[in-house]
């Protein structure tokens, strides 16, 4: 049996362990397992009011629309690389593989994280309510008010979020999010029953590359804008063998 098949069997086994082997599993690809499951806003010690100042600073840029729902703004910030309390997830395993191998850089210990978002929602609420958050359509759960102004977000632990798709990247990547709560710990620390990780052996890089090419998953499809198209062209002419 090939290493590629063994890797897929491991992924399937871990889906079963968190009880989402048939449907509903979310995936996150990362180039380094040691990064854990902490959003960028939590990586380092922050200055006082950092979250508010970052958000308000973004609203002063040309890309922002101050009249929009604050969750839409936060999601745009996330996809432009700004520090937020969001983590990106996808329900497409191939998309997670693309980000785990992080084409164009050298992955050191790539990993696919697997999440059961429904059981994580129960964990965050402390109840049997497994519904995923639709915070952007609930005026009482406005991001800016609950996290920045009144600072009374009700969940200590991360909550899964069925986000809107205000930009083409989220739609292309079949994206979802977890919203980090008041705990600054990595999700896998306090939610071990709902999370698994599957390390991607570097020896599988060629298999993964071939699979993604056949599936049409590349910079052009994942980032359907000028930046994605330019990265796709560069990789074709500078990084790919053959």
PDB file of C-alpha atoms in Angstrom:
ATOM      1  CA  UNK A   1       0.000   0.000   0.000  1.00  0.00           C
ATOM      2  CA  UNK A   2       1.383   3.440  -0.915  1.00  0.00           C
ATOM      3  CA  UNK A   3       2.145   6.198   1.589  1.00  0.00           C
ATOM      4  CA  UNK A   4      -0.544   8.297  -0.119  1.00  0.00           C
ATOM      5  CA  UNK A   5      -3.201   5.639   0.506  1.00  0.00           C
ATOM      6  CA  UNK A   6      -2.053   5.211   4.087  1.00  0.00           C
ATOM      7  CA  UNK A   7      -2.351   8.967   4.628  1.00  0.00           C
ATOM      8  CA  UNK A   8      -5.924   8.979   3.280  1.00  0.00           C
ATOM      9  CA  UNK A   9      -6.801   6.022   5.532  1.00  0.00           C
ATOM     10  CA  UNK A  10      -5.424   7.956   8.511  1.00  0.00           C
ATOM     11  CA  UNK A  11      -7.564  10.968   7.619  1.00  0.00           C
ATOM     12  CA  UNK A  12     -10.658   8.787   7.351  1.00  0.00           C
ATOM     13  CA  UNK A  13      -9.897   7.163  10.727  1.00  0.00           C
ATOM     14  CA  UNK A  14      -9.577  10.547  12.400  1.00  0.00           C
ATOM     15  CA  UNK A  15     -12.847  11.701  10.847  1.00  0.00           C
ATOM     16  CA  UNK A  16     -14.497   8.703  12.484  1.00  0.00           C
ATOM     17  CA  UNK A  17     -12.891   9.500  15.838  1.00  0.00           C
ATOM     18  CA  UNK A  18     -14.556  12.915  15.927  1.00  0.00           C
ATOM     19  CA  UNK A  19     -17.797  11.514  14.482  1.00  0.00           C
ATOM     20  CA  UNK A  20     -17.876  13.345  11.158  1.00  0.00           C
ATOM     21  CA  UNK A  21     -16.789  10.629   8.721  1.00  0.00           C
ATOM     22  CA  UNK A  22     -19.836  10.972   6.443  1.00  0.00           C
ATOM     23  CA  UNK A  23     -20.388  14.712   6.319  1.00  0.00           C
ATOM     24  CA  UNK A  24     -19.848  17.934   8.181  1.00  0.00           C
ATOM     25  CA  UNK A  25     -16.090  17.781   8.717  1.00  0.00           C
ATOM     26  CA  UNK A  26     -14.154  21.035   8.442  1.00  0.00           C
ATOM     27  CA  UNK A  27     -10.466  21.080   7.470  1.00  0.00           C
ATOM     28  CA  UNK A  28      -7.617  23.515   7.938  1.00  0.00           C
ATOM     29  CA  UNK A  29      -4.259  23.158   6.208  1.00  0.00           C
ATOM     30  CA  UNK A  30      -1.146  24.640   7.808  1.00  0.00           C
ATOM     31  CA  UNK A  31       2.512  24.461   6.827  1.00  0.00           C
ATOM     32  CA  UNK A  32       3.672  23.986  10.428  1.00  0.00           C
ATOM     33  CA  UNK A  33       1.884  21.899  13.064  1.00  0.00           C
ATOM     34  CA  UNK A  34       3.536  23.827  15.900  1.00  0.00           C
ATOM     35  CA  UNK A  35       1.412  26.870  14.983  1.00  0.00           C
ATOM     36  CA  UNK A  36      -1.525  25.124  16.623  1.00  0.00           C
ATOM     37  CA  UNK A  37      -4.985  26.631  16.256  1.00  0.00           C
ATOM     38  CA  UNK A  38      -4.499  30.215  17.368  1.00  0.00           C
ATOM     39  CA  UNK A  39      -5.683  33.139  15.248  1.00  0.00           C
ATOM     40  CA  UNK A  40      -3.191  35.832  14.352  1.00  0.00           C
ATOM     41  CA  UNK A  41      -4.580  38.266  16.914  1.00  0.00           C
ATOM     42  CA  UNK A  42      -3.532  35.834  19.674  1.00  0.00           C
ATOM     43  CA  UNK A  43      -0.007  35.057  18.459  1.00  0.00           C
ATOM     44  CA  UNK A  44       1.838  37.684  20.494  1.00  0.00           C
ATOM     45  CA  UNK A  45       1.298  39.987  23.430  1.00  0.00           C
ATOM     46  CA  UNK A  46      -0.865  42.857  22.278  1.00  0.00           C
ATOM     47  CA  UNK A  47      -0.810  46.520  23.161  1.00  0.00           C
ATOM     48  CA  UNK A  48      -3.881  47.790  25.025  1.00  0.00           C
ATOM     49  CA  UNK A  49      -6.938  48.094  22.781  1.00  0.00           C
ATOM     50  CA  UNK A  50      -5.056  46.477  19.885  1.00  0.00           C
ATOM     51  CA  UNK A  51      -8.179  44.790  18.502  1.00  0.00           C
ATOM     52  CA  UNK A  52     -10.164  48.027  18.430  1.00  0.00           C
ATOM     53  CA  UNK A  53      -7.330  50.055  16.927  1.00  0.00           C
ATOM     54  CA  UNK A  54      -6.662  47.459  14.207  1.00  0.00           C
ATOM     55  CA  UNK A  55     -10.355  47.356  13.288  1.00  0.00           C
ATOM     56  CA  UNK A  56     -10.763  51.131  13.264  1.00  0.00           C
ATOM     57  CA  UNK A  57      -7.508  51.506  11.329  1.00  0.00           C
ATOM     58  CA  UNK A  58      -8.790  49.131   8.656  1.00  0.00           C
ATOM     59  CA  UNK A  59     -11.972  51.202   8.339  1.00  0.00           C
ATOM     60  CA  UNK A  60      -9.810  54.151   7.291  1.00  0.00           C
ATOM     61  CA  UNK A  61      -8.347  52.296   4.307  1.00  0.00           C
ATOM     62  CA  UNK A  62      -9.641  52.462   0.743  1.00  0.00           C
ATOM     63  CA  UNK A  63     -10.703  48.798   0.897  1.00  0.00           C
ATOM     64  CA  UNK A  64     -13.166  49.286   3.749  1.00  0.00           C
ATOM     65  CA  UNK A  65     -16.831  50.286   3.704  1.00  0.00           C
ATOM     66  CA  UNK A  66     -17.735  51.667   7.155  1.00  0.00           C
ATOM     67  CA  UNK A  67     -21.444  51.157   6.466  1.00  0.00           C
ATOM     68  CA  UNK A  68     -21.116  47.385   6.210  1.00  0.00           C
ATOM     69  CA  UNK A  69     -21.948  44.813   8.852  1.00  0.00           C
ATOM     70  CA  UNK A  70     -18.926  44.563  11.172  1.00  0.00           C
ATOM     71  CA  UNK A  71     -18.615  40.796  10.556  1.00  0.00           C
ATOM     72  CA  UNK A  72     -18.258  41.445   6.810  1.00  0.00           C
ATOM     73  CA  UNK A  73     -15.488  43.917   7.578  1.00  0.00           C
ATOM     74  CA  UNK A  74     -13.740  41.447   9.896  1.00  0.00           C
ATOM     75  CA  UNK A  75     -13.849  38.725   7.242  1.00  0.00           C
ATOM     76  CA  UNK A  76     -12.333  41.045   4.648  1.00  0.00           C
ATOM     77  CA  UNK A  77      -9.602  41.932   7.139  1.00  0.00           C
ATOM     78  CA  UNK A  78      -8.869  38.230   7.641  1.00  0.00           C
ATOM     79  CA  UNK A  79      -8.473  37.596   3.934  1.00  0.00           C
ATOM     80  CA  UNK A  80      -6.166  40.558   3.496  1.00  0.00           C
ATOM     81  CA  UNK A  81      -3.893  39.117   6.204  1.00  0.00           C
ATOM     82  CA  UNK A  82      -4.851  41.485   9.025  1.00  0.00           C
ATOM     83  CA  UNK A  83      -4.680  40.173  12.595  1.00  0.00           C
ATOM     84  CA  UNK A  84      -8.161  39.034  13.664  1.00  0.00           C
ATOM     85  CA  UNK A  85      -9.681  36.460  16.041  1.00  0.00           C
ATOM     86  CA  UNK A  86     -10.875  34.326  13.112  1.00  0.00           C
ATOM     87  CA  UNK A  87      -9.415  31.042  11.877  1.00  0.00           C
ATOM     88  CA  UNK A  88     -10.113  29.886   8.322  1.00  0.00           C
ATOM     89  CA  UNK A  89     -11.625  26.447   7.680  1.00  0.00           C
ATOM     90  CA  UNK A  90     -13.024  24.702   4.627  1.00  0.00           C
ATOM     91  CA  UNK A  91     -15.270  21.722   3.988  1.00  0.00           C
ATOM     92  CA  UNK A  92     -13.076  20.730   1.006  1.00  0.00           C
ATOM     93  CA  UNK A  93     -10.156  18.427   1.839  1.00  0.00           C
ATOM     94  CA  UNK A  94      -8.316  19.425  -1.361  1.00  0.00           C
ATOM     95  CA  UNK A  95      -8.378  23.098  -0.384  1.00  0.00           C
ATOM     96  CA  UNK A  96      -6.838  22.226   2.993  1.00  0.00           C
ATOM     97  CA  UNK A  97      -4.094  20.225   1.243  1.00  0.00           C
ATOM     98  CA  UNK A  98      -3.311  23.230  -0.942  1.00  0.00           C
ATOM     99  CA  UNK A  99      -2.713  25.438   2.094  1.00  0.00           C
ATOM    100  CA  UNK A 100      -0.848  22.740   4.023  1.00  0.00           C
ATOM    101  CA  UNK A 101       1.771  22.471   1.275  1.00  0.00           C
ATOM    102  CA  UNK A 102       1.808  26.271   1.006  1.00  0.00           C
ATOM    103  CA  UNK A 103       3.095  26.360  -2.563  1.00  0.00           C
ATOM    104  CA  UNK A 104       5.961  28.785  -3.125  1.00  0.00           C
ATOM    105  CA  UNK A 105       7.485  28.334   0.344  1.00  0.00           C
ATOM    106  CA  UNK A 106       9.075  25.377   2.091  1.00  0.00           C
ATOM    107  CA  UNK A 107       6.669  23.615   4.473  1.00  0.00           C
ATOM    108  CA  UNK A 108       8.488  22.218   7.499  1.00  0.00           C
ATOM    109  CA  UNK A 109       5.869  20.005   9.109  1.00  0.00           C
ATOM    110  CA  UNK A 110       2.585  20.402   7.200  1.00  0.00           C
ATOM    111  CA  UNK A 111      -0.644  19.293   8.805  1.00  0.00           C
ATOM    112  CA  UNK A 112      -4.349  18.955   8.110  1.00  0.00           C
ATOM    113  CA  UNK A 113      -6.508  19.818  11.100  1.00  0.00           C
ATOM    114  CA  UNK A 114      -9.923  18.139  11.219  1.00  0.00           C
ATOM    115  CA  UNK A 115     -12.812  19.651  13.161  1.00  0.00           C
ATOM    116  CA  UNK A 116     -16.328  18.568  14.048  1.00  0.00           C
ATOM    117  CA  UNK A 117     -17.944  22.047  14.121  1.00  0.00           C
ATOM    118  CA  UNK A 118     -21.221  20.779  15.578  1.00  0.00           C
ATOM    119  CA  UNK A 119     -19.690  19.205  18.668  1.00  0.00           C
ATOM    120  CA  UNK A 120     -17.421  22.250  19.052  1.00  0.00           C
ATOM    121  CA  UNK A 121     -20.528  24.466  19.095  1.00  0.00           C
ATOM    122  CA  UNK A 122     -21.911  22.328  21.933  1.00  0.00           C
ATOM    123  CA  UNK A 123     -18.600  22.702  23.781  1.00  0.00           C
ATOM    124  CA  UNK A 124     -18.667  26.488  23.438  1.00  0.00           C
ATOM    125  CA  UNK A 125     -22.274  26.801  24.608  1.00  0.00           C
ATOM    126  CA  UNK A 126     -22.027  24.177  27.315  1.00  0.00           C
ATOM    127  CA  UNK A 127     -25.312  22.720  26.044  1.00  0.00           C
ATOM    128  CA  UNK A 128     -26.539  20.199  23.468  1.00  0.00           C
ATOM    129  CA  UNK A 129     -27.243  22.985  20.970  1.00  0.00           C
ATOM    130  CA  UNK A 130     -25.036  22.081  18.007  1.00  0.00           C
ATOM    131  CA  UNK A 131     -26.180  24.841  15.652  1.00  0.00           C
ATOM    132  CA  UNK A 132     -23.481  26.844  13.906  1.00  0.00           C
ATOM    133  CA  UNK A 133     -23.374  30.586  14.530  1.00  0.00           C
ATOM    134  CA  UNK A 134     -25.018  32.983  12.066  1.00  0.00           C
ATOM    135  CA  UNK A 135     -23.731  36.008  13.926  1.00  0.00           C
ATOM    136  CA  UNK A 136     -23.836  38.350  10.944  1.00  0.00           C
ATOM    137  CA  UNK A 137     -27.664  38.198  10.813  1.00  0.00           C
ATOM    138  CA  UNK A 138     -28.185  38.650  14.564  1.00  0.00           C
ATOM    139  CA  UNK A 139     -28.052  42.337  15.596  1.00  0.00           C
ATOM    140  CA  UNK A 140     -27.463  41.294  19.207  1.00  0.00           C
ATOM    141  CA  UNK A 141     -24.228  39.528  18.190  1.00  0.00           C
ATOM    142  CA  UNK A 142     -22.563  42.377  16.314  1.00  0.00           C
ATOM    143  CA  UNK A 143     -18.813  41.761  16.341  1.00  0.00           C
ATOM    144  CA  UNK A 144     -17.696  45.328  16.990  1.00  0.00           C
ATOM    145  CA  UNK A 145     -20.175  45.923  19.811  1.00  0.00           C
ATOM    146  CA  UNK A 146     -19.709  42.606  21.643  1.00  0.00           C
ATOM    147  CA  UNK A 147     -15.929  42.283  21.346  1.00  0.00           C
ATOM    148  CA  UNK A 148     -14.754  45.888  21.253  1.00  0.00           C
ATOM    149  CA  UNK A 149     -17.279  48.236  22.835  1.00  0.00           C
ATOM    150  CA  UNK A 150     -19.126  46.340  25.570  1.00  0.00           C
ATOM    151  CA  UNK A 151     -16.606  43.452  25.750  1.00  0.00           C
ATOM    152  CA  UNK A 152     -19.306  40.958  26.692  1.00  0.00           C
ATOM    153  CA  UNK A 153     -18.949  38.220  24.065  1.00  0.00           C
ATOM    154  CA  UNK A 154     -20.825  35.275  25.627  1.00  0.00           C
ATOM    155  CA  UNK A 155     -18.508  32.403  24.659  1.00  0.00           C
ATOM    156  CA  UNK A 156     -15.214  31.570  26.313  1.00  0.00           C
ATOM    157  CA  UNK A 157     -14.287  28.944  23.724  1.00  0.00           C
ATOM    158  CA  UNK A 158     -14.147  29.160  19.941  1.00  0.00           C
ATOM    159  CA  UNK A 159     -17.455  29.077  18.087  1.00  0.00           C
ATOM    160  CA  UNK A 160     -17.892  27.849  14.505  1.00  0.00           C
ATOM    161  CA  UNK A 161     -19.305  30.507  12.211  1.00  0.00           C
ATOM    162  CA  UNK A 162     -21.340  30.040   9.010  1.00  0.00           C
ATOM    163  CA  UNK A 163     -20.001  33.229   7.560  1.00  0.00           C
ATOM    164  CA  UNK A 164     -21.314  35.288   4.684  1.00  0.00           C
ATOM    165  CA  UNK A 165     -19.145  35.344   1.557  1.00  0.00           C
ATOM    166  CA  UNK A 166     -18.380  39.021   0.995  1.00  0.00           C
ATOM    167  CA  UNK A 167     -15.448  38.274  -1.324  1.00  0.00           C
ATOM    168  CA  UNK A 168     -14.698  35.782  -4.067  1.00  0.00           C
ATOM    169  CA  UNK A 169     -11.852  34.119  -2.170  1.00  0.00           C
ATOM    170  CA  UNK A 170     -14.131  32.756   0.550  1.00  0.00           C
ATOM    171  CA  UNK A 171     -16.551  31.423  -2.050  1.00  0.00           C
ATOM    172  CA  UNK A 172     -13.749  29.776  -4.047  1.00  0.00           C
ATOM    173  CA  UNK A 173     -12.195  28.213  -0.945  1.00  0.00           C
ATOM    174  CA  UNK A 174     -15.571  27.017   0.432  1.00  0.00           C
ATOM    175  CA  UNK A 175     -14.645  28.864   3.550  1.00  0.00           C
ATOM    176  CA  UNK A 176     -15.951  28.869   7.096  1.00  0.00           C
ATOM    177  CA  UNK A 177     -14.517  30.292  10.310  1.00  0.00           C
ATOM    178  CA  UNK A 178     -14.122  29.728  13.985  1.00  0.00           C
ATOM    179  CA  UNK A 179     -14.378  32.834  16.159  1.00  0.00           C
ATOM    180  CA  UNK A 180     -11.951  32.757  19.069  1.00  0.00           C
ATOM    181  CA  UNK A 181     -13.687  33.617  22.332  1.00  0.00           C
ATOM    182  CA  UNK A 182     -12.315  35.039  25.547  1.00  0.00           C
ATOM    183  CA  UNK A 183      -9.846  32.170  26.065  1.00  0.00           C
ATOM    184  CA  UNK A 184      -6.442  32.825  24.523  1.00  0.00           C
ATOM    185  CA  UNK A 185      -5.581  29.108  24.299  1.00  0.00           C
ATOM    186  CA  UNK A 186      -5.276  27.134  21.064  1.00  0.00           C
ATOM    187  CA  UNK A 187      -8.506  25.299  20.199  1.00  0.00           C
ATOM    188  CA  UNK A 188      -6.839  21.890  20.260  1.00  0.00           C
ATOM    189  CA  UNK A 189      -5.849  22.419  23.917  1.00  0.00           C
ATOM    190  CA  UNK A 190      -9.388  22.646  25.299  1.00  0.00           C
ATOM    191  CA  UNK A 191     -11.344  20.870  22.556  1.00  0.00           C
ATOM    192  CA  UNK A 192      -9.364  17.659  22.089  1.00  0.00           C
ATOM    193  CA  UNK A 193     -12.535  15.591  21.652  1.00  0.00           C
ATOM    194  CA  UNK A 194     -13.580  17.662  18.634  1.00  0.00           C
ATOM    195  CA  UNK A 195     -10.214  18.120  16.873  1.00  0.00           C
ATOM    196  CA  UNK A 196      -7.695  15.837  15.206  1.00  0.00           C
ATOM    197  CA  UNK A 197      -4.523  16.484  13.233  1.00  0.00           C
ATOM    198  CA  UNK A 198      -3.031  14.511  10.358  1.00  0.00           C
ATOM    199  CA  UNK A 199       0.557  15.380   9.506  1.00  0.00           C
ATOM    200  CA  UNK A 200       1.321  15.392   5.785  1.00  0.00           C
ATOM    201  CA  UNK A 201       4.638  13.595   5.131  1.00  0.00           C
ATOM    202  CA  UNK A 202       6.940  15.721   2.988  1.00  0.00           C
ATOM    203  CA  UNK A 203       7.514  12.567   0.918  1.00  0.00           C
ATOM    204  CA  UNK A 204       3.930  12.985  -0.339  1.00  0.00           C
ATOM    205  CA  UNK A 205       4.547  16.409  -1.858  1.00  0.00           C
ATOM    206  CA  UNK A 206       4.634  15.024  -5.424  1.00  0.00           C
ATOM    207  CA  UNK A 207       1.440  12.987  -4.865  1.00  0.00           C
ATOM    208  CA  UNK A 208      -0.337  16.023  -3.417  1.00  0.00           C
ATOM    209  CA  UNK A 209       0.858  18.253  -6.255  1.00  0.00           C
ATOM    210  CA  UNK A 210      -0.404  15.788  -8.867  1.00  0.00           C
ATOM    211  CA  UNK A 211      -3.740  15.417  -7.073  1.00  0.00           C
ATOM    212  CA  UNK A 212      -4.274  19.181  -6.844  1.00  0.00           C
ATOM    213  CA  UNK A 213      -3.388  19.672 -10.513  1.00  0.00           C
ATOM    214  CA  UNK A 214      -5.917  17.025 -11.523  1.00  0.00           C
ATOM    215  CA  UNK A 215      -8.521  18.618  -9.246  1.00  0.00           C
ATOM    216  CA  UNK A 216      -7.906  22.095 -10.668  1.00  0.00           C
ATOM    217  CA  UNK A 217      -6.891  23.502  -7.280  1.00  0.00           C
ATOM    218  CA  UNK A 218      -4.187  26.136  -7.666  1.00  0.00           C
ATOM    219  CA  UNK A 219      -3.512  29.807  -6.933  1.00  0.00           C
ATOM    220  CA  UNK A 220      -5.773  30.846  -9.765  1.00  0.00           C
ATOM    221  CA  UNK A 221      -8.788  28.930  -8.463  1.00  0.00           C
ATOM    222  CA  UNK A 222      -8.167  29.629  -4.763  1.00  0.00           C
ATOM    223  CA  UNK A 223      -7.555  33.359  -5.256  1.00  0.00           C
ATOM    224  CA  UNK A 224      -9.798  34.410  -8.182  1.00  0.00           C
ATOM    225  CA  UNK A 225      -8.335  37.900  -8.510  1.00  0.00           C
ATOM    226  CA  UNK A 226      -5.261  39.593  -9.981  1.00  0.00           C
ATOM    227  CA  UNK A 227      -2.993  38.492  -7.132  1.00  0.00           C
ATOM    228  CA  UNK A 228      -3.998  34.843  -7.505  1.00  0.00           C
ATOM    229  CA  UNK A 229      -3.555  34.893 -11.270  1.00  0.00           C
ATOM    230  CA  UNK A 230      -0.066  36.425 -10.982  1.00  0.00           C
ATOM    231  CA  UNK A 231       0.990  33.850  -8.367  1.00  0.00           C
ATOM    232  CA  UNK A 232      -0.262  31.038 -10.583  1.00  0.00           C
ATOM    233  CA  UNK A 233       1.800  32.307 -13.526  1.00  0.00           C
ATOM    234  CA  UNK A 234       4.937  32.702 -11.389  1.00  0.00           C
ATOM    235  CA  UNK A 235       4.632  29.168 -10.042  1.00  0.00           C
ATOM    236  CA  UNK A 236       4.187  27.754 -13.533  1.00  0.00           C
ATOM    237  CA  UNK A 237       7.332  29.432 -14.813  1.00  0.00           C
ATOM    238  CA  UNK A 238       9.623  29.453 -11.787  1.00  0.00           C
ATOM    239  CA  UNK A 239       8.802  26.706  -9.268  1.00  0.00           C
ATOM    240  CA  UNK A 240       7.322  23.705 -11.028  1.00  0.00           C
ATOM    241  CA  UNK A 241       9.550  20.986 -12.483  1.00  0.00           C
ATOM    242  CA  UNK A 242       9.171  19.746 -16.030  1.00  0.00           C
TER     243      UNK A 242
END
